[in-house]
Coordinates of C-alpha atoms in Angstrom, one line a residue:
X27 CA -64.9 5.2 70.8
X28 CA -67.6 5.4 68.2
X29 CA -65.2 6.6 65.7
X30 CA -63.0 3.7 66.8
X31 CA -65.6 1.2 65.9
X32 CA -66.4 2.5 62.8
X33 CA -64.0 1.3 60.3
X34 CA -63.4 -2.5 61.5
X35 CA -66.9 -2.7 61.2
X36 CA -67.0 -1.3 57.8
X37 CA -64.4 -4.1 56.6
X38 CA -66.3 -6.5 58.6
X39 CA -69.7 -5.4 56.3
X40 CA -67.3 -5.6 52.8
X41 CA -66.6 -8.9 53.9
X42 CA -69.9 -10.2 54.6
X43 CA -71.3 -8.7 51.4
X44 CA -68.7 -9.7 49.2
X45 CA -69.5 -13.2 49.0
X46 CA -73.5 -11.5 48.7
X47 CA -72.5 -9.7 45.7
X48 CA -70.9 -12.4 44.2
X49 CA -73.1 -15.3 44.3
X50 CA -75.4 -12.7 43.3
X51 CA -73.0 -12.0 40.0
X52 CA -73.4 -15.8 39.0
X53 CA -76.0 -16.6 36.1
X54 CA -78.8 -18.4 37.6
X55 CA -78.1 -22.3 36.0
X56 CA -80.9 -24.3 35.8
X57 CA -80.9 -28.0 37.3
X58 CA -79.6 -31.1 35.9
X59 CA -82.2 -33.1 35.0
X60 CA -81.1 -35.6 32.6
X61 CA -79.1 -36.5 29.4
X62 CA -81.2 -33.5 27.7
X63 CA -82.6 -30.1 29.4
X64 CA -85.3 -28.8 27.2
X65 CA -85.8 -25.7 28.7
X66 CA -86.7 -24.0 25.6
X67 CA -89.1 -26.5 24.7
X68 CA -87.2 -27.4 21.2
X69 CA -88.3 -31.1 20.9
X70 CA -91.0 -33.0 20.6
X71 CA -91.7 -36.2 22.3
X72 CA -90.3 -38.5 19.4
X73 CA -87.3 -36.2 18.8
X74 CA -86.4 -36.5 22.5
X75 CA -86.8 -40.3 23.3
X76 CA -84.6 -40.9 20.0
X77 CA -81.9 -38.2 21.1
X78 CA -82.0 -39.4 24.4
X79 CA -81.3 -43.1 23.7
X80 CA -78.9 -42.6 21.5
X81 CA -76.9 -40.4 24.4
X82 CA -77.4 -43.2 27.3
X83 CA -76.2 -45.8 25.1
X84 CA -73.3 -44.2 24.1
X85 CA -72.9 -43.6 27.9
X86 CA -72.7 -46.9 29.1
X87 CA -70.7 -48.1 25.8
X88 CA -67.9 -45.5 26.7
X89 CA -69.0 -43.5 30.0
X90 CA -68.8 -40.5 28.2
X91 CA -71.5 -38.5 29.4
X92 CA -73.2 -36.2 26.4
X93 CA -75.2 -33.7 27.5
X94 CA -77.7 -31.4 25.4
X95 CA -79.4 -28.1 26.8
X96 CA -81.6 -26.1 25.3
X97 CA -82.2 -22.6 27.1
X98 CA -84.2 -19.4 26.8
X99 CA -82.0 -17.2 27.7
X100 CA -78.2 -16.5 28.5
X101 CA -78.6 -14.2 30.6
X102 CA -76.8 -11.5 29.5
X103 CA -73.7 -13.6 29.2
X104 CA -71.6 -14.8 26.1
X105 CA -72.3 -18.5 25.3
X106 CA -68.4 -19.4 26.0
X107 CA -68.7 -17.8 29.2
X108 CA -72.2 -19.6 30.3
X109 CA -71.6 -22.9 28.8
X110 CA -68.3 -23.7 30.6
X111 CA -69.9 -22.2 33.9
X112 CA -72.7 -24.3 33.8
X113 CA -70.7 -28.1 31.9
X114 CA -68.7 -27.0 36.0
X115 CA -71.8 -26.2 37.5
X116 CA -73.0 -30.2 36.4
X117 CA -69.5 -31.4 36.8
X118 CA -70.0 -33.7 33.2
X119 CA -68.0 -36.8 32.7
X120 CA -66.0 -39.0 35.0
X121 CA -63.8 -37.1 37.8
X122 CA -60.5 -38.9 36.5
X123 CA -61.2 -39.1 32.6
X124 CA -63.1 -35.3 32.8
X125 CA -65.0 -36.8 29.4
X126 CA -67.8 -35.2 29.5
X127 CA -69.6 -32.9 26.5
X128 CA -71.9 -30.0 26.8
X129 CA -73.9 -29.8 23.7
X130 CA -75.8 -26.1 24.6
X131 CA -78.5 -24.3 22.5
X132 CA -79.7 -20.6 23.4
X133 CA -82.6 -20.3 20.5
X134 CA -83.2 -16.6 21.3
X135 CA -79.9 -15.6 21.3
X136 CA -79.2 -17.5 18.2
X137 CA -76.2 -18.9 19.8
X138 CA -74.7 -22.4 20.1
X139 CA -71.7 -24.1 21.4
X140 CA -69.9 -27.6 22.2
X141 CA -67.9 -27.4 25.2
X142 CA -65.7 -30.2 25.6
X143 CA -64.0 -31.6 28.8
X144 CA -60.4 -32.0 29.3
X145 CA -60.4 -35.7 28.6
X146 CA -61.9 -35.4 25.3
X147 CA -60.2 -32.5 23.8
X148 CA -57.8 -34.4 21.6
X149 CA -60.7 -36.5 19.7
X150 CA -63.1 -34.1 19.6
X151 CA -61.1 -31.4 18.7
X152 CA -62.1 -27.4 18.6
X153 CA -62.0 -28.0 14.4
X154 CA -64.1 -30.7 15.2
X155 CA -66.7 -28.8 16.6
X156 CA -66.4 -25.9 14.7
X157 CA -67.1 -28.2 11.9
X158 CA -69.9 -30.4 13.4
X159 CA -71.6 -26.6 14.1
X160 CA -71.3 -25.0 10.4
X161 CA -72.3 -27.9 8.7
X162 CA -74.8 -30.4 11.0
X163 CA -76.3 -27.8 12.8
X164 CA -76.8 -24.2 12.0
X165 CA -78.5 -24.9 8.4
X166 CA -80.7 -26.5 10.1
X167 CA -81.3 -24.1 12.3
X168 CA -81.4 -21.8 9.9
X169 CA -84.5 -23.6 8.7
X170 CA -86.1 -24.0 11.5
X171 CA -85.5 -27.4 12.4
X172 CA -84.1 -27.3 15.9
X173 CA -84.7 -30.8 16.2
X174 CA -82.8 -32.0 13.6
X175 CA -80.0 -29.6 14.1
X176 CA -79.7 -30.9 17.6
X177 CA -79.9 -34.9 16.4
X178 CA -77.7 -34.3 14.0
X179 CA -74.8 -32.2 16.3
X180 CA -75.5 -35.4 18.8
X181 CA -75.1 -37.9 15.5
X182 CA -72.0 -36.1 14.7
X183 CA -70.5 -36.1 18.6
X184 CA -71.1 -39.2 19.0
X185 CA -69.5 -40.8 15.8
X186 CA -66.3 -38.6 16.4
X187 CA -66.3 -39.9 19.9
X188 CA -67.0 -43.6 18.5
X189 CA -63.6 -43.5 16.7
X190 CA -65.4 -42.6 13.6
X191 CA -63.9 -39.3 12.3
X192 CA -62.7 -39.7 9.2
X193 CA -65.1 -38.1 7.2
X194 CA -65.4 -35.3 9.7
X195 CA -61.7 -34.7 10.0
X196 CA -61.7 -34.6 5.6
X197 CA -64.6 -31.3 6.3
X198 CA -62.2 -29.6 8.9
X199 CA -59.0 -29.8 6.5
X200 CA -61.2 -28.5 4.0
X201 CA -62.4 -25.8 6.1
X202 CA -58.9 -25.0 7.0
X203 CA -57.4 -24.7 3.6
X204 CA -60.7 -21.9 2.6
X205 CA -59.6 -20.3 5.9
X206 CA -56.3 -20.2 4.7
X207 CA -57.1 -18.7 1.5
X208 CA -59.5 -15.8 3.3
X209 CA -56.4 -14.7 5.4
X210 CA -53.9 -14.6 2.4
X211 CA -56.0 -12.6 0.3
X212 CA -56.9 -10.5 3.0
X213 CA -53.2 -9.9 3.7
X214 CA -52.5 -9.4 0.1
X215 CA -55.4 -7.1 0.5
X216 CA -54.2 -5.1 3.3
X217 CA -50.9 -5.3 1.4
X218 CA -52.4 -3.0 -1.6
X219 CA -54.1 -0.3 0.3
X220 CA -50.8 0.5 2.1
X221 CA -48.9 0.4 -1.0
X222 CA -51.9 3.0 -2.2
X223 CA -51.4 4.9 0.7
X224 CA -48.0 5.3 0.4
X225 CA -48.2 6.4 -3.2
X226 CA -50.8 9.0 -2.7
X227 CA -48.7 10.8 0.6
X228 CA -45.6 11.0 -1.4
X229 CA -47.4 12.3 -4.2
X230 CA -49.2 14.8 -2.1
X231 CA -45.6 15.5 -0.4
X232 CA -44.2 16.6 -3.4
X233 CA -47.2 18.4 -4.4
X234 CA -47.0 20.4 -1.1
X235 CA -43.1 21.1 -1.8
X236 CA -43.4 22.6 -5.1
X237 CA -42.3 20.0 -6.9
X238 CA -38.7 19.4 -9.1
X239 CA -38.9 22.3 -12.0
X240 CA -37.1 21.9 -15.6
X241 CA -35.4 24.4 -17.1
X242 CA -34.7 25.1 -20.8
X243 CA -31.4 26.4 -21.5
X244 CA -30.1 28.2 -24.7
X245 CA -28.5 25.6 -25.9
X246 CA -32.1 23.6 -26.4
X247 CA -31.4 21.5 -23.5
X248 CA -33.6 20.9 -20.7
X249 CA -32.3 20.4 -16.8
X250 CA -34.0 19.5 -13.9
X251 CA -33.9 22.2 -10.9
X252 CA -34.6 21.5 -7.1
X253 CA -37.8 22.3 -5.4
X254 CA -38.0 25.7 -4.8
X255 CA -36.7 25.6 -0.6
X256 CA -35.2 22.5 -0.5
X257 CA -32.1 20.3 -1.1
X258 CA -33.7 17.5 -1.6
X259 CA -32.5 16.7 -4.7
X260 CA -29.2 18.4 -4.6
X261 CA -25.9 16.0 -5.5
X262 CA -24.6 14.8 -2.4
X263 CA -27.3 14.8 -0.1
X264 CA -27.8 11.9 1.7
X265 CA -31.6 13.0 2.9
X266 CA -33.6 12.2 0.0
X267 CA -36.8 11.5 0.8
X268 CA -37.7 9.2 -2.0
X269 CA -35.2 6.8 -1.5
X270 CA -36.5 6.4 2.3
X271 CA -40.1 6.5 1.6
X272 CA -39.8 3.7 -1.0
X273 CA -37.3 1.6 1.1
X274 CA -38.2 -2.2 2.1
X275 CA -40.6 -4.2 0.8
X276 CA -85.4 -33.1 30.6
X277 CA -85.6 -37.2 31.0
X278 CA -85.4 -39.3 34.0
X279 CA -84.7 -37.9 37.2
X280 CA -81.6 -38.9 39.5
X281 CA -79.1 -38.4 36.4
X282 CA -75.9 -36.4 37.9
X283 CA -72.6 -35.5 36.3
X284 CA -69.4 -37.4 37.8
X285 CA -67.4 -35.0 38.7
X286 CA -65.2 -33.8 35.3
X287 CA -64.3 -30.5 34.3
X288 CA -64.0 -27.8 31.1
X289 CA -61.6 -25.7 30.1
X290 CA -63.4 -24.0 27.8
X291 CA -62.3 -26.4 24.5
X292 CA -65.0 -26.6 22.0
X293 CA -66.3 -24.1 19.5
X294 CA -69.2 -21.8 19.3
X295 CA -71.3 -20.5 16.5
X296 CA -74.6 -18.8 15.5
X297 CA -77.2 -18.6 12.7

């Protein structure tokens, strides 16, 4: 009977620590406070009450909802992984337009992100971001100035978002086209070494076969003989091995998301 017992109550335990286990898994996100969570203490007064103006009014002009967070840790996670957990966790934007933004800042980690909501991904685009973070926010960051790397990612969200990306769009084609130019040299680069590589095995091949010999004859003229064991370079033979190995070519409370959803657009970066 005991044995009996044993196993359905062993799946019933699985089953009741599963759910345990993986609420336990989950990073710990901290509460929604406000247009901007300062957890990491980044901003000063000032700083704040301009950023967080600048973020309502754009909210009530559009209803998207902006959101920056600044956080001490990631908790062992990579930034893509933790912002799009928590920009779901605080449901951002409108439930029907999902146009909400997750503007995230992990100091210690010397990580950042823009994760963008569903709704928004074709204005604020993942070149878009990538852009806004290499040139409006990690040099300044690099510096030191957290607070005006995070005003000026909020300045440049905000004036893409407005309709106003012209000027942004002109930095991602330039971006592109230097992109474009790294991969073509590095294929041209990876190009050579396998041409070098090639060149050294066949010359180590024949070197490792003896190698063709010449031969002077009587008559003062010279004729090339075969490698000593092989055939490869007898008429007729259809084996050569040359002519295969060269072959082809925190504000005021009572702020809540509304509902929206991520799926993981954006673009991440670090300084």
């Amino acid at each position: 009977m005991t044995k009996t017992l044993v196993r359905p109550l062993a799946i019933l335990f699985v089953f009741l620590l599963f759910p345990l286990l993986a609420a336990a898994a989950e990073p710990n996100y901290p509460a929604l406070t406000g247009r901007i969570v300062d957890n990491s203490n980044l901003l000063n007064a000032e700083a704040f009450s301009r950023i967080e103006q600048k973020l309502r009014a754009h909210e009530e002009k559009t209803s998207d909802q902006v959101v920056v967070a600044t956080l001490p840790s990631l908790q062992g996670y990579p930034i893509e992984e933790f912002a799009n957990g928590l920009f779901r966790a605080w449901k951002l934007g409108d439930k029907a337009k999902n146009n909400g933004v997750l503007f995230i800042v992990a100091p210690n980690e010397r990580k950042v992100r823009i994760e963008v909501g569903y709704g928004l991904e074709g204005a604020l685009t993942d070149a878009l971001s990538k852009v806004i973070i290499t040139t409006a926010v990690a040099p300044k960051f690099k510096n030191g100035d957290f607070a005006g790397g995070i005003e000026g990612g909020v300045d440049a969200i905000l004036s893409i978002l407005a309709g106003d990306a012209e000027e942004w769009q002109r930095r991602a084609q330039i971006r592109s086209d230097e992109s474009s130019w790294v991969e073509t040299a590095a294929v041209i680069f990876v190009m050579i070494m396998v041409f070098i590589l090639i060149v050294s095995f066949m010359r180590e091949l024949g070197r490792s076969s003896g190698g063709a010999r010449r031969h002077r004859t009587r008559d003062g003229r010279w004729i090339v003989l075969p490698p000593s064991g092989g055939s490869g370079w007898s008429g007729g033979s259809s084996s050569g091995g040359w002519g295969s190995g060269w072959g082809g070519g925190s504000s005021s409370g009572g702020f809540s998301g509304g509902g929206g959803s991520s799926g993981g657009g954006g673009a991440s970066g670090d300084w």
